[in-house]
PDB file of C-alpha atoms in Angstrom:
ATOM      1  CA  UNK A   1      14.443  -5.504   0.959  1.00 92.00           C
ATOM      2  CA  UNK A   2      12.617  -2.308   2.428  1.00 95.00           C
ATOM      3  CA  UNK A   3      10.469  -2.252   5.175  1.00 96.00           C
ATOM      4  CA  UNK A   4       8.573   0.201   6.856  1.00 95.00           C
ATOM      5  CA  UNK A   5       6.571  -0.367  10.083  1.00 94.00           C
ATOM      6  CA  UNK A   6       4.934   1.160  13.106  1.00 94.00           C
ATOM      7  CA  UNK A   7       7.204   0.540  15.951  1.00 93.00           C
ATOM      8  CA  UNK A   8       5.982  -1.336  19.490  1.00 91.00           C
ATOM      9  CA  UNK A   9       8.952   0.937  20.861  1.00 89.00           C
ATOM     10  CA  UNK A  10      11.369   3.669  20.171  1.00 86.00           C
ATOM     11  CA  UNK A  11      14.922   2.905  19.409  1.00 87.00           C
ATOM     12  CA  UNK A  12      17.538   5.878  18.394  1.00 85.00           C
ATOM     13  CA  UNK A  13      17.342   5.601  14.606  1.00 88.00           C
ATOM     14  CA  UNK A  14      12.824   6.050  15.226  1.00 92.00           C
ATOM     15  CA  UNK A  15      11.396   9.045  13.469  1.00 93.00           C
ATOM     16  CA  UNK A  16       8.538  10.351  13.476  1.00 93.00           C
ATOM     17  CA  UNK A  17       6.596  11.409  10.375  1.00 93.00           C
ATOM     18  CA  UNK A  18       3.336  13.998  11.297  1.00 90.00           C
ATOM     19  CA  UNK A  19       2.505  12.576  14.711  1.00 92.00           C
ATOM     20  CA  UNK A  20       3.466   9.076  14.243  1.00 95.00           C
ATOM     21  CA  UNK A  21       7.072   7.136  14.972  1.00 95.00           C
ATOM     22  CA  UNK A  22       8.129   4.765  11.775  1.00 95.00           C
ATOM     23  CA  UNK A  23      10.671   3.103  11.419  1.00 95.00           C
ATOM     24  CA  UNK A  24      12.320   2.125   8.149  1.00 96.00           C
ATOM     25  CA  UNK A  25      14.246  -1.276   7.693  1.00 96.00           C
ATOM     26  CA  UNK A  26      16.959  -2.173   4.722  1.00 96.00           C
ATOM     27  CA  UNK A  27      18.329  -5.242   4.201  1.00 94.00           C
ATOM     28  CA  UNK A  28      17.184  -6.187   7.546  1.00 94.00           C
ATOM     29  CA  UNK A  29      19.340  -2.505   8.838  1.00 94.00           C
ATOM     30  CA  UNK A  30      17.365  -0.244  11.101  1.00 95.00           C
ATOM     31  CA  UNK A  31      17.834   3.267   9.201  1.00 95.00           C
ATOM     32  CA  UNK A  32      16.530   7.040  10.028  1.00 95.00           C
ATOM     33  CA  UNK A  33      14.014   7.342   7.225  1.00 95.00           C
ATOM     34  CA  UNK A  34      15.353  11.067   6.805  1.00 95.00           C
ATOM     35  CA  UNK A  35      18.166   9.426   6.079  1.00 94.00           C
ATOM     36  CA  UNK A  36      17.211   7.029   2.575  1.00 94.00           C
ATOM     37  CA  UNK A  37      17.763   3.928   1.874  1.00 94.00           C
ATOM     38  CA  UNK A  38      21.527   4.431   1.632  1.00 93.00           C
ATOM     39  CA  UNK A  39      21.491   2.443  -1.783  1.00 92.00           C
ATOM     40  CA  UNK A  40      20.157   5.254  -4.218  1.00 89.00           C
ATOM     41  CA  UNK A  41      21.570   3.368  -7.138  1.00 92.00           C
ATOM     42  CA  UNK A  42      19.004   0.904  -6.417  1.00 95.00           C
ATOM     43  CA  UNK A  43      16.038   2.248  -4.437  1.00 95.00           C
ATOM     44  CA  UNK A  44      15.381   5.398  -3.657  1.00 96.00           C
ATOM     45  CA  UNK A  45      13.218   6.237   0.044  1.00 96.00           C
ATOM     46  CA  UNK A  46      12.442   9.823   0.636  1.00 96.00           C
ATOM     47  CA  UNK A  47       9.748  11.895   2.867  1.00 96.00           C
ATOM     48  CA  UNK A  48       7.331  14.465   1.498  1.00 94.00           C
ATOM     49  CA  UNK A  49       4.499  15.738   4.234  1.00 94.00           C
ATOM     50  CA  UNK A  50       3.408  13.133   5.524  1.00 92.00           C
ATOM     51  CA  UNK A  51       4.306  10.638   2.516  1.00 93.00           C
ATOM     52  CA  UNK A  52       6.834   8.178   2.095  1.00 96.00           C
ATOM     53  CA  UNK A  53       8.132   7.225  -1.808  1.00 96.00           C
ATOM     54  CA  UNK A  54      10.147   3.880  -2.715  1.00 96.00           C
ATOM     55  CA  UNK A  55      11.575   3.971  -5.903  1.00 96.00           C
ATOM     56  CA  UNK A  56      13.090   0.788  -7.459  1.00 94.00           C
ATOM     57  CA  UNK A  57      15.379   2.633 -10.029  1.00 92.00           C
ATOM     58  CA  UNK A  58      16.001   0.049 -12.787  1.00 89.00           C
ATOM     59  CA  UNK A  59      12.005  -0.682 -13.159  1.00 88.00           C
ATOM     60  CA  UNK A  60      10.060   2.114 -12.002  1.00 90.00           C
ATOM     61  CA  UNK A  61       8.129   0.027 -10.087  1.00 92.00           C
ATOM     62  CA  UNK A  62       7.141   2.651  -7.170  1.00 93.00           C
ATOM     63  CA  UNK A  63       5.493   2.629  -3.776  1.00 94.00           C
ATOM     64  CA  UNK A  64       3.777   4.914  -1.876  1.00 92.00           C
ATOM     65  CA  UNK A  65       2.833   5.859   1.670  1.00 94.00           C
ATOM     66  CA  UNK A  66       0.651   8.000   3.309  1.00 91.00           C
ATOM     67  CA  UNK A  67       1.000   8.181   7.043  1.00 92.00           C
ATOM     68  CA  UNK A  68      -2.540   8.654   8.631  1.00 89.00           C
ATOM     69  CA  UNK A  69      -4.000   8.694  11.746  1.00 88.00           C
ATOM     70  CA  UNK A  70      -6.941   8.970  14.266  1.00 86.00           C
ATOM     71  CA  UNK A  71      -8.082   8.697  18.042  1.00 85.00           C
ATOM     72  CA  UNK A  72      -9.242   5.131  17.329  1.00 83.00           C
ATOM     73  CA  UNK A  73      -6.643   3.529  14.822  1.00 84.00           C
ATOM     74  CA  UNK A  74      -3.918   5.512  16.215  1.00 91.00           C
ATOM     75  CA  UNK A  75      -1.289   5.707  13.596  1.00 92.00           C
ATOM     76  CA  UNK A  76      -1.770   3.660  10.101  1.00 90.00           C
ATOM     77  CA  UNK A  77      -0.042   3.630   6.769  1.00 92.00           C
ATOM     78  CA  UNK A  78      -2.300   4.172   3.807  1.00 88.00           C
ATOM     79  CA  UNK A  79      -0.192   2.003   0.755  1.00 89.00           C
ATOM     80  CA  UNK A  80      -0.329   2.619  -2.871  1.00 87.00           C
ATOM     81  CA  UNK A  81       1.609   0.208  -5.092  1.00 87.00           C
ATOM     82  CA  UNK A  82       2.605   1.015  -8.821  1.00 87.00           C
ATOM     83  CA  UNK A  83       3.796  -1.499 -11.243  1.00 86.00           C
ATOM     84  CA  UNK A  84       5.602  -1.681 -14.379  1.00 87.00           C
ATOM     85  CA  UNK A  85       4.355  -3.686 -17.562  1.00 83.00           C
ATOM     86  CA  UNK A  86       7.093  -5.641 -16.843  1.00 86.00           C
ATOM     87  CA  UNK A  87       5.344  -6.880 -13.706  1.00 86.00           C
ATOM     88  CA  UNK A  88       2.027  -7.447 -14.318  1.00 82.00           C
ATOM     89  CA  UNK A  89       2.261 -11.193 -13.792  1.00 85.00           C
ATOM     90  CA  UNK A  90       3.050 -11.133 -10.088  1.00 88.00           C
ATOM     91  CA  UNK A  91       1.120 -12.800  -7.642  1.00 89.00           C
ATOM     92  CA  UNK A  92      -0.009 -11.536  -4.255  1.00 89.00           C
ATOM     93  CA  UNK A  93      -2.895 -10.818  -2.047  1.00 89.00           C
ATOM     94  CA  UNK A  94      -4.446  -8.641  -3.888  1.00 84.00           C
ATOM     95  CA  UNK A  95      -4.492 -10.661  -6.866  1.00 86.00           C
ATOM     96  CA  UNK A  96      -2.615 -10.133 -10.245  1.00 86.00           C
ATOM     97  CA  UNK A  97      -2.860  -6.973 -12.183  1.00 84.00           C
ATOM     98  CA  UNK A  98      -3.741  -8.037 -15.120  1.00 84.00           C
ATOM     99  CA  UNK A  99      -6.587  -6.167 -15.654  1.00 81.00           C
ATOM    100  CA  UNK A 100      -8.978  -8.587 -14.968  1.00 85.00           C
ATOM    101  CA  UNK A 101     -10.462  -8.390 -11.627  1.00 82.00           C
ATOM    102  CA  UNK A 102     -12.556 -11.969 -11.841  1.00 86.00           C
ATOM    103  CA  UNK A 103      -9.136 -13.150 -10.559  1.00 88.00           C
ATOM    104  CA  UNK A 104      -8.014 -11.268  -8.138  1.00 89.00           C
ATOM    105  CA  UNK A 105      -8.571 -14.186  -5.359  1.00 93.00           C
ATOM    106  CA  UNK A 106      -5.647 -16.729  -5.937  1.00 93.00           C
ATOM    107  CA  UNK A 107      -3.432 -19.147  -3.814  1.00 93.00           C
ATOM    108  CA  UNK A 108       0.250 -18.621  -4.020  1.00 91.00           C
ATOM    109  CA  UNK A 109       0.532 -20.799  -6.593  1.00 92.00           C
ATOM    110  CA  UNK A 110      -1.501 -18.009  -8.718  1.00 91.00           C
ATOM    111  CA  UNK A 111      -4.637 -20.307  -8.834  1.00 93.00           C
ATOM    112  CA  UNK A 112      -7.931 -18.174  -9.193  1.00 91.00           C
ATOM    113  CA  UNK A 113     -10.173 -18.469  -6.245  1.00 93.00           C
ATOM    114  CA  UNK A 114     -14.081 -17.822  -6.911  1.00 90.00           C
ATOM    115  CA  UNK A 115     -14.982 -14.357  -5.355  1.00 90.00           C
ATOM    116  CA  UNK A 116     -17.677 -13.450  -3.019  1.00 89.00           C
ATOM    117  CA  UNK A 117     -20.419 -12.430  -5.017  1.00 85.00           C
ATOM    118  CA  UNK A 118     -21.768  -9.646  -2.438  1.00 81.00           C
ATOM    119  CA  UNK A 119     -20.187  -6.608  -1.137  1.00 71.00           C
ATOM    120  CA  UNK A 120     -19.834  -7.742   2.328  1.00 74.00           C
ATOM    121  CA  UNK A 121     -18.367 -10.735   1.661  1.00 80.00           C
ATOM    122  CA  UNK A 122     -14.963  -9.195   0.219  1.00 81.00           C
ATOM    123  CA  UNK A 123     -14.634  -7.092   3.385  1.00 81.00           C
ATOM    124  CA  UNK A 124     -15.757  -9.710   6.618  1.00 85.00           C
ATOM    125  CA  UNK A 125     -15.089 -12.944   7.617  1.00 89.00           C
ATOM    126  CA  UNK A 126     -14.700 -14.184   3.842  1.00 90.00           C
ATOM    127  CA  UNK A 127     -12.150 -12.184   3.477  1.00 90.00           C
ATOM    128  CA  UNK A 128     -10.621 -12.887   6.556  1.00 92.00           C
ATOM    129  CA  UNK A 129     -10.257 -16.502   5.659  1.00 93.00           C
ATOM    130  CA  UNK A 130      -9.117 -15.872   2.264  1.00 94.00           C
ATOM    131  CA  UNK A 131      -6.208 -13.479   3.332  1.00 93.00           C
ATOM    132  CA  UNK A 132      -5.015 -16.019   6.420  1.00 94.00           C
ATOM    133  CA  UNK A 133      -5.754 -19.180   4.486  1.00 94.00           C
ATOM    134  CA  UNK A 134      -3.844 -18.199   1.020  1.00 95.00           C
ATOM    135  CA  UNK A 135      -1.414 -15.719   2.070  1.00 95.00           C
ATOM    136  CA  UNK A 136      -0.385 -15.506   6.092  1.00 94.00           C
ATOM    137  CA  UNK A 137       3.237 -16.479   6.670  1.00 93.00           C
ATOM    138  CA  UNK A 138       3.493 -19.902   8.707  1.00 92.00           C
ATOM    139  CA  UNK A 139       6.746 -20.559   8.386  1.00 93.00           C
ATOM    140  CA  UNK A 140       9.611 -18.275   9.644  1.00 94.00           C
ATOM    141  CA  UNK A 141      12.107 -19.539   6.858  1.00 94.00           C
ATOM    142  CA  UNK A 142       9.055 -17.770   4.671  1.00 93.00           C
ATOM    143  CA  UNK A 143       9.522 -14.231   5.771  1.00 94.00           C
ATOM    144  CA  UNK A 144      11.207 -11.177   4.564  1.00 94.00           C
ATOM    145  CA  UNK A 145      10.432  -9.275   7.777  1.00 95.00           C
ATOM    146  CA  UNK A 146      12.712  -7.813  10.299  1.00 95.00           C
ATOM    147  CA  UNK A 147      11.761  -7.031  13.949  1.00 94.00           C
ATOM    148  CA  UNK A 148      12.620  -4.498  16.498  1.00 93.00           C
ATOM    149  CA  UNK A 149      14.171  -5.765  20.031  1.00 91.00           C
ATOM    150  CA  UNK A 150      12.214  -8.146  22.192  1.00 92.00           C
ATOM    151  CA  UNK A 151       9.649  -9.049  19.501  1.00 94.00           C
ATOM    152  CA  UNK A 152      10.018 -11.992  16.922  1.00 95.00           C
ATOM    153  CA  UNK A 153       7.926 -13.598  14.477  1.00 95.00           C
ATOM    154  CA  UNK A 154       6.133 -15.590  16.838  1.00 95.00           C
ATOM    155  CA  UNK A 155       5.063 -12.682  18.173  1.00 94.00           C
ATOM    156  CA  UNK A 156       3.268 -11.644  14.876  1.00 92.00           C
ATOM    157  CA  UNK A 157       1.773 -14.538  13.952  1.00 93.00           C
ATOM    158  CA  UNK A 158      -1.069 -15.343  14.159  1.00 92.00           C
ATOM    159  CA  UNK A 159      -2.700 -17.495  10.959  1.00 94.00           C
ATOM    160  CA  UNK A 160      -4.774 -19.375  12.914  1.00 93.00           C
ATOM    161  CA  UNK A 161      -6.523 -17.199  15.008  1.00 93.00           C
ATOM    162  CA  UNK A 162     -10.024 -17.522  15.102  1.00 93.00           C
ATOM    163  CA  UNK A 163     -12.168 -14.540  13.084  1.00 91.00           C
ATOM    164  CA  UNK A 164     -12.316 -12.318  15.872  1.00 87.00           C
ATOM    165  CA  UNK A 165     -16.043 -10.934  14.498  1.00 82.00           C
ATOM    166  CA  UNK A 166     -16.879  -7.179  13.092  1.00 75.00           C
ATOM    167  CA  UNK A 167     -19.234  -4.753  12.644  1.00 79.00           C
ATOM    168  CA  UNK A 168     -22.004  -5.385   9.557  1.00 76.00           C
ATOM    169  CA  UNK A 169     -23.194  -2.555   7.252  1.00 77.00           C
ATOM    170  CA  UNK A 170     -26.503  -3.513   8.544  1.00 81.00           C
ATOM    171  CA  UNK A 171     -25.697  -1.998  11.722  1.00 86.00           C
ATOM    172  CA  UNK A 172     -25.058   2.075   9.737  1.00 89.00           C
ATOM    173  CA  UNK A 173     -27.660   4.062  10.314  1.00 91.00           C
ATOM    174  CA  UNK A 174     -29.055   5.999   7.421  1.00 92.00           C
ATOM    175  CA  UNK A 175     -27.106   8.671   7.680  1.00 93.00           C
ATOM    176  CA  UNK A 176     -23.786   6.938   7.707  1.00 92.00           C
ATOM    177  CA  UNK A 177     -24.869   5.036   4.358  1.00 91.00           C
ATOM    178  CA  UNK A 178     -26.271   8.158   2.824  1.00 92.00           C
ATOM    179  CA  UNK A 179     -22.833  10.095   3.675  1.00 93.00           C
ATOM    180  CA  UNK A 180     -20.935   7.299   2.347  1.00 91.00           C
ATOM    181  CA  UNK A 181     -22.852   6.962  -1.062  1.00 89.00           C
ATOM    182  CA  UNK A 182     -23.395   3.389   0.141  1.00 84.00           C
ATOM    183  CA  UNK A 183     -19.722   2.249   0.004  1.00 86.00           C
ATOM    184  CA  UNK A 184     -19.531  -0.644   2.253  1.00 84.00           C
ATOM    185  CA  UNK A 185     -15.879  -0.260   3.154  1.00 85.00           C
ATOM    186  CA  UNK A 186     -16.502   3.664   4.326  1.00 89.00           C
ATOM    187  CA  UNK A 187     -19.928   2.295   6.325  1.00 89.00           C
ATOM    188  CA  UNK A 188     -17.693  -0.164   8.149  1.00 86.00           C
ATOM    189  CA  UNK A 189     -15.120   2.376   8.819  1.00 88.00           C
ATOM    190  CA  UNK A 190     -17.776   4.842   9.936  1.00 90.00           C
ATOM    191  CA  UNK A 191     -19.067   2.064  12.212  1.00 88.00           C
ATOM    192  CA  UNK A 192     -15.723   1.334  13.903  1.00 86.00           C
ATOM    193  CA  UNK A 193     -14.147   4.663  13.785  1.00 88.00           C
ATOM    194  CA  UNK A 194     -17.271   7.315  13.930  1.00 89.00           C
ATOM    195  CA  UNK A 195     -17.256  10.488  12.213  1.00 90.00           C
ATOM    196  CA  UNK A 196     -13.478  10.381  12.083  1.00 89.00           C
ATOM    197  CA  UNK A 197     -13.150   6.688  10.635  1.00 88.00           C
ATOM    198  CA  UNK A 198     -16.007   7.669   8.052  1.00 90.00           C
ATOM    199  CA  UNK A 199     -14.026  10.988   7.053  1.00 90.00           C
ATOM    200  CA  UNK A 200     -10.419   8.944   6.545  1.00 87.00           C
ATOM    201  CA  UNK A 201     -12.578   6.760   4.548  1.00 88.00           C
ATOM    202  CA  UNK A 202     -14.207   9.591   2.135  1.00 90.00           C
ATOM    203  CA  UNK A 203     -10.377  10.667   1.388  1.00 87.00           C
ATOM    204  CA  UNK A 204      -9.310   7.518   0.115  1.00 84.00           C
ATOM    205  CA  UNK A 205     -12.874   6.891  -1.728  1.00 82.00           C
ATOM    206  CA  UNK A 206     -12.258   9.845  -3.495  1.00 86.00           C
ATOM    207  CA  UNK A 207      -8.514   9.392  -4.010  1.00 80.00           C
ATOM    208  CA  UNK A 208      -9.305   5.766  -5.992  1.00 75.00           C
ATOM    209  CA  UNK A 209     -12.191   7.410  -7.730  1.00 79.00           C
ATOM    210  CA  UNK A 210      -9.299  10.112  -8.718  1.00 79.00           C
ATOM    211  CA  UNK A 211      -7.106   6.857  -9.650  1.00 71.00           C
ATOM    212  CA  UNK A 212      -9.593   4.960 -11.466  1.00 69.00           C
ATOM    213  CA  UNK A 213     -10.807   8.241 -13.890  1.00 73.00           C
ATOM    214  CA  UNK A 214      -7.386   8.761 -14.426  1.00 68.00           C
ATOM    215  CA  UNK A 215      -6.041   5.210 -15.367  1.00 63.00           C
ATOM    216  CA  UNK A 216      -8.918   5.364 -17.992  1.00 63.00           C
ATOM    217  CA  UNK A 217      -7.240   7.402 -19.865  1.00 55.00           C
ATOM    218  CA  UNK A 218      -3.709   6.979 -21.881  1.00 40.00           C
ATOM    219  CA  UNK A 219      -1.813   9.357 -21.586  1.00 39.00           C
ATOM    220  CA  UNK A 220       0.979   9.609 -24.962  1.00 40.00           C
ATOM    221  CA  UNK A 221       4.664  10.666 -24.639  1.00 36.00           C
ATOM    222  CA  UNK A 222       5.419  13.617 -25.943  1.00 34.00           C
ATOM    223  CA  UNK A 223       8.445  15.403 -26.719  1.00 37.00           C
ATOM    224  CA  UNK A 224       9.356  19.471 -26.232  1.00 37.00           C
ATOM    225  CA  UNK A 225       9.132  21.571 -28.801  1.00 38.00           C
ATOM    226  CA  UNK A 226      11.512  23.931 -27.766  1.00 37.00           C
ATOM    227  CA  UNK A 227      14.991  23.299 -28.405  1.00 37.00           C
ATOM    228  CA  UNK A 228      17.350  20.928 -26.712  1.00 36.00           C
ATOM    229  CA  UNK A 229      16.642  17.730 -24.973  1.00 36.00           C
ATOM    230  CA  UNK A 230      13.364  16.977 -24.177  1.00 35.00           C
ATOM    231  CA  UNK A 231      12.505  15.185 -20.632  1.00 34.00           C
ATOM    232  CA  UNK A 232      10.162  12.509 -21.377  1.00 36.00           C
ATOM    233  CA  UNK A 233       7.924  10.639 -19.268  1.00 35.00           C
ATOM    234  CA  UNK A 234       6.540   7.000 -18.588  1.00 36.00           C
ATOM    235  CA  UNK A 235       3.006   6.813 -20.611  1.00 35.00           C
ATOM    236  CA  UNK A 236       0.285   5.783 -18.118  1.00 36.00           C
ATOM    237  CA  UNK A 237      -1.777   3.161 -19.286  1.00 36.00           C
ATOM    238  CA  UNK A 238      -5.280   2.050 -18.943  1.00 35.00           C
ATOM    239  CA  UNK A 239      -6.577  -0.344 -15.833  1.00 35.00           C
ATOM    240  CA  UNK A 240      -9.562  -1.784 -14.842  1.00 34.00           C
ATOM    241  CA  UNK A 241     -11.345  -0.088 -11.442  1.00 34.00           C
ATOM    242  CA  UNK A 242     -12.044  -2.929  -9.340  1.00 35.00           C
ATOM    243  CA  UNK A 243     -14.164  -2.740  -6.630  1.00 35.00           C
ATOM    244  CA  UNK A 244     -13.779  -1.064  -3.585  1.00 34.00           C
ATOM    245  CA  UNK A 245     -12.925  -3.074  -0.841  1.00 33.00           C
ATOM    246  CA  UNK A 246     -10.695  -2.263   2.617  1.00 35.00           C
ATOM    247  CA  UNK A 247      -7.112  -0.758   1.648  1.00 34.00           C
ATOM    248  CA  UNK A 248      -4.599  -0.184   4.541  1.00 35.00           C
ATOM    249  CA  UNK A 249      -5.630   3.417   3.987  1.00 35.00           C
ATOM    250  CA  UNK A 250      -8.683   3.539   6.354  1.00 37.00           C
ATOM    251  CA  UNK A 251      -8.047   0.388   9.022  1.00 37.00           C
ATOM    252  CA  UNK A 252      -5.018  -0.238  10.838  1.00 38.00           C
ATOM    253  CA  UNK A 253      -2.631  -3.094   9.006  1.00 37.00           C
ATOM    254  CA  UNK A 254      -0.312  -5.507  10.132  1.00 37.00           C
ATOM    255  CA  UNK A 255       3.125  -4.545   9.288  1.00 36.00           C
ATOM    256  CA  UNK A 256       3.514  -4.395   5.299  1.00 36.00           C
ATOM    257  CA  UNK A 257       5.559  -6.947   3.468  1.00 36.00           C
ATOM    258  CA  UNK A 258       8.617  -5.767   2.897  1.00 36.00           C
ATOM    259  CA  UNK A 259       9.635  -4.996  -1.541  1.00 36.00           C
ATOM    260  CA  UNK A 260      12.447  -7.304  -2.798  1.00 33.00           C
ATOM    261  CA  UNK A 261      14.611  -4.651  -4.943  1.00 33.00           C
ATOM    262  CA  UNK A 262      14.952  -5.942  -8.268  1.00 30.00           C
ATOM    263  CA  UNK A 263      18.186  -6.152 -10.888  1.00 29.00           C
ATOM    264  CA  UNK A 264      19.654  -2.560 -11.797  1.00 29.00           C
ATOM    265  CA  UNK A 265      20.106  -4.079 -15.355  1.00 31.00           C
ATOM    266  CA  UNK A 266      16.176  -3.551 -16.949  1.00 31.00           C
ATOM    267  CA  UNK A 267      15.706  -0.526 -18.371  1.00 31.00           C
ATOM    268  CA  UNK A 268      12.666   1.852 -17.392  1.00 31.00           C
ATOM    269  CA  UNK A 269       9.595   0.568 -18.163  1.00 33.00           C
ATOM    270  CA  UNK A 270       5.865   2.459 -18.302  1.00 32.00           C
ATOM    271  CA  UNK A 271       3.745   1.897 -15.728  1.00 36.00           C
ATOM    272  CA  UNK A 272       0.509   2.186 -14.576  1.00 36.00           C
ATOM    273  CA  UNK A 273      -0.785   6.131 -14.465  1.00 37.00           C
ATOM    274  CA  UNK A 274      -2.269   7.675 -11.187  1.00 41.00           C
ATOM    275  CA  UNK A 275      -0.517  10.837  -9.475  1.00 45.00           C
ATOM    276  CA  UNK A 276       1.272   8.644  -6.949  1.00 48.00           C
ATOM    277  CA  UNK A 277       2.871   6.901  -9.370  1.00 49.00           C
ATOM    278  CA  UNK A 278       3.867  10.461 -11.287  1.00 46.00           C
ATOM    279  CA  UNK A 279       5.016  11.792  -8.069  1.00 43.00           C
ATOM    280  CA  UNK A 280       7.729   8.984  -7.659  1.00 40.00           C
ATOM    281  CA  UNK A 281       8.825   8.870 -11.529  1.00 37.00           C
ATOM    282  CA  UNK A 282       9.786  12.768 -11.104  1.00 35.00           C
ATOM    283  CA  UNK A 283      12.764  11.422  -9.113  1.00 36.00           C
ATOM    284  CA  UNK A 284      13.191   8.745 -12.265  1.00 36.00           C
ATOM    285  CA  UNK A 285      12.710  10.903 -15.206  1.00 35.00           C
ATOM    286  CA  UNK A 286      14.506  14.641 -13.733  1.00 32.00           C
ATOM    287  CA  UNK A 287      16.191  13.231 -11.209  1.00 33.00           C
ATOM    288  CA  UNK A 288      14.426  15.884  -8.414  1.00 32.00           C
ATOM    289  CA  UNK A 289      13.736  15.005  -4.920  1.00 31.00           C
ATOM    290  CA  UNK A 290      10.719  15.992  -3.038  1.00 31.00           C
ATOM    291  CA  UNK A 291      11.295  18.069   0.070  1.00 30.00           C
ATOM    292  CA  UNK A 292      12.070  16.274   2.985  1.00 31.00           C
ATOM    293  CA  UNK A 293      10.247  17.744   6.293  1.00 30.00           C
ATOM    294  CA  UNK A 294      10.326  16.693   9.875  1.00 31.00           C
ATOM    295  CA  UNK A 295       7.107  17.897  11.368  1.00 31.00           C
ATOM    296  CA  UNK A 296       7.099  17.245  15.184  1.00 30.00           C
TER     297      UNK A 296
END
């Protein structure tokens, strides 16, 4: 089980990625995150920049993190998560990907829940609802999580807490809407976070539009025609954009659920296609690591 999360306090094995302290968790271990996951056989963690890359070895399944930050958020982690073919049925708050985002609402029990029908609804207190309702921990037993001294899981939770209220997009000013090509989720992070919310915002906008043109398109396998081995690499396939709704990328998230490593026995699947995902198969396919900086 890895785990990274934003720490309350500093302990000796913090470090800080950019400008912000992280902490990195293993098995339920507290570990420097400059120093890996200390099971490469299994999972790889390194640190590029300001990214973070978990790479489950024997499926390819991948996750990325960008460490972001700003005067109102503080510091946030911005979470991309690419899977295999060979898990396309899971189940989690985000729905299935399956390619079929009618069902992207479902209970645990991977029941499809109807979904709001206007933009605002998958973003406010809908949404709120839907995420504490369906998929909010409520029993301790439940959780994968590990916590730093002095705070528990009591502290954390906090399913039944009332919708604490928001901004609407019928608040933005023309301007706001205009600069965010009318993207709801950029207008509410304009609204909260002013020009520097809205600007966080227009990176990760583009950055899915980026993702979405790109997972149109299969991409074959080819070999080298030089001589020798040829490296090959996992074909990208095809997924449906969904719409864009409020990632951890541009509004600050509770503390991510931990990935359960999975058997060392499958052998490498494709998976889905986006630059992310290429990034943390280089370490898979030619066995290179990206750099690993300390920027203080």
């Amino acid at each position: 089980v890895v785990q990274l999360s934003i720490p309350e306090n500093t302990s000796a094995t913090t470090e800080k990625v950019d400008v912000c302290l992280l902490d990195l968790w293993v098995n339920g271990t507290h570990r420097s995150i400059y120093e890996g996951a200390g099971q490469d056989d299994v999972v790889e963690v390194t640190v590029s920049g300001k990214r973070v890359n978990i790479l489950y070895k024997s499926t390819g399944a991948a996750v990325t993190v960008d460490i972001m930050s700003s005067s109102t958020f503080e510091c946030f982690l911005n979470t991309f998560v690419c899977l295999p073919d060979s898990l396309f049925d899971a189940i989690g708050l985000m729905g299935t990907p399956n390619k079929v985002i009618a069902d992207d609402w479902m209970d645990q029990d991977g029941n499809s829940l109807q979904l709001p029908t206007s933009p605002d609804g998958l973003l406010y207190e809908v949404a709120y609802e839907y995420c504490t309702m369906n998929w909010c921990l409520q029993n301790e037993s439940d959780s994968l999580f590990s916590y730093e001294h002095g705070f528990d899981f009591n502290f954390y939770q906090n399913c039944n807490a009332a919708y604490p209220g928001s901004v609407t997009s019928e608040e933005a000013s023309d301007e706001l809407i205009a600069r965010c090509e009318g993207n709801t989720a950029c207008v509410t992070e304009g609204l909260i976070g002013g020009d520097e919310g809205t600007e966080n915002a227009l990176k990760v906008v583009a950055e899915l539009e980026e993702t979405r043109d790109r997972s149109n398109v299969t991409s074959e396998t080819t070999e080298s025609p030089t001589k020798g081995p040829a490296t090959e690499s996992p074909t990208p396939q095809p997924t449906t954009p969904k719409p864009l709704t409020p990632t951890p990328a541009t509004s600050p998230p509770p503390t991510q659920q931990p990935q359960t490593p999975i058997s060392t026995s499958a052998p490498v699947p494709t998976v889905v296609g986006n630059e992310r995902c290429e990034d943390a198969m280089t370490l898979l396919v030619d066995g290179s690591t990206p750099s690993v900086s300390n920027s203080e």
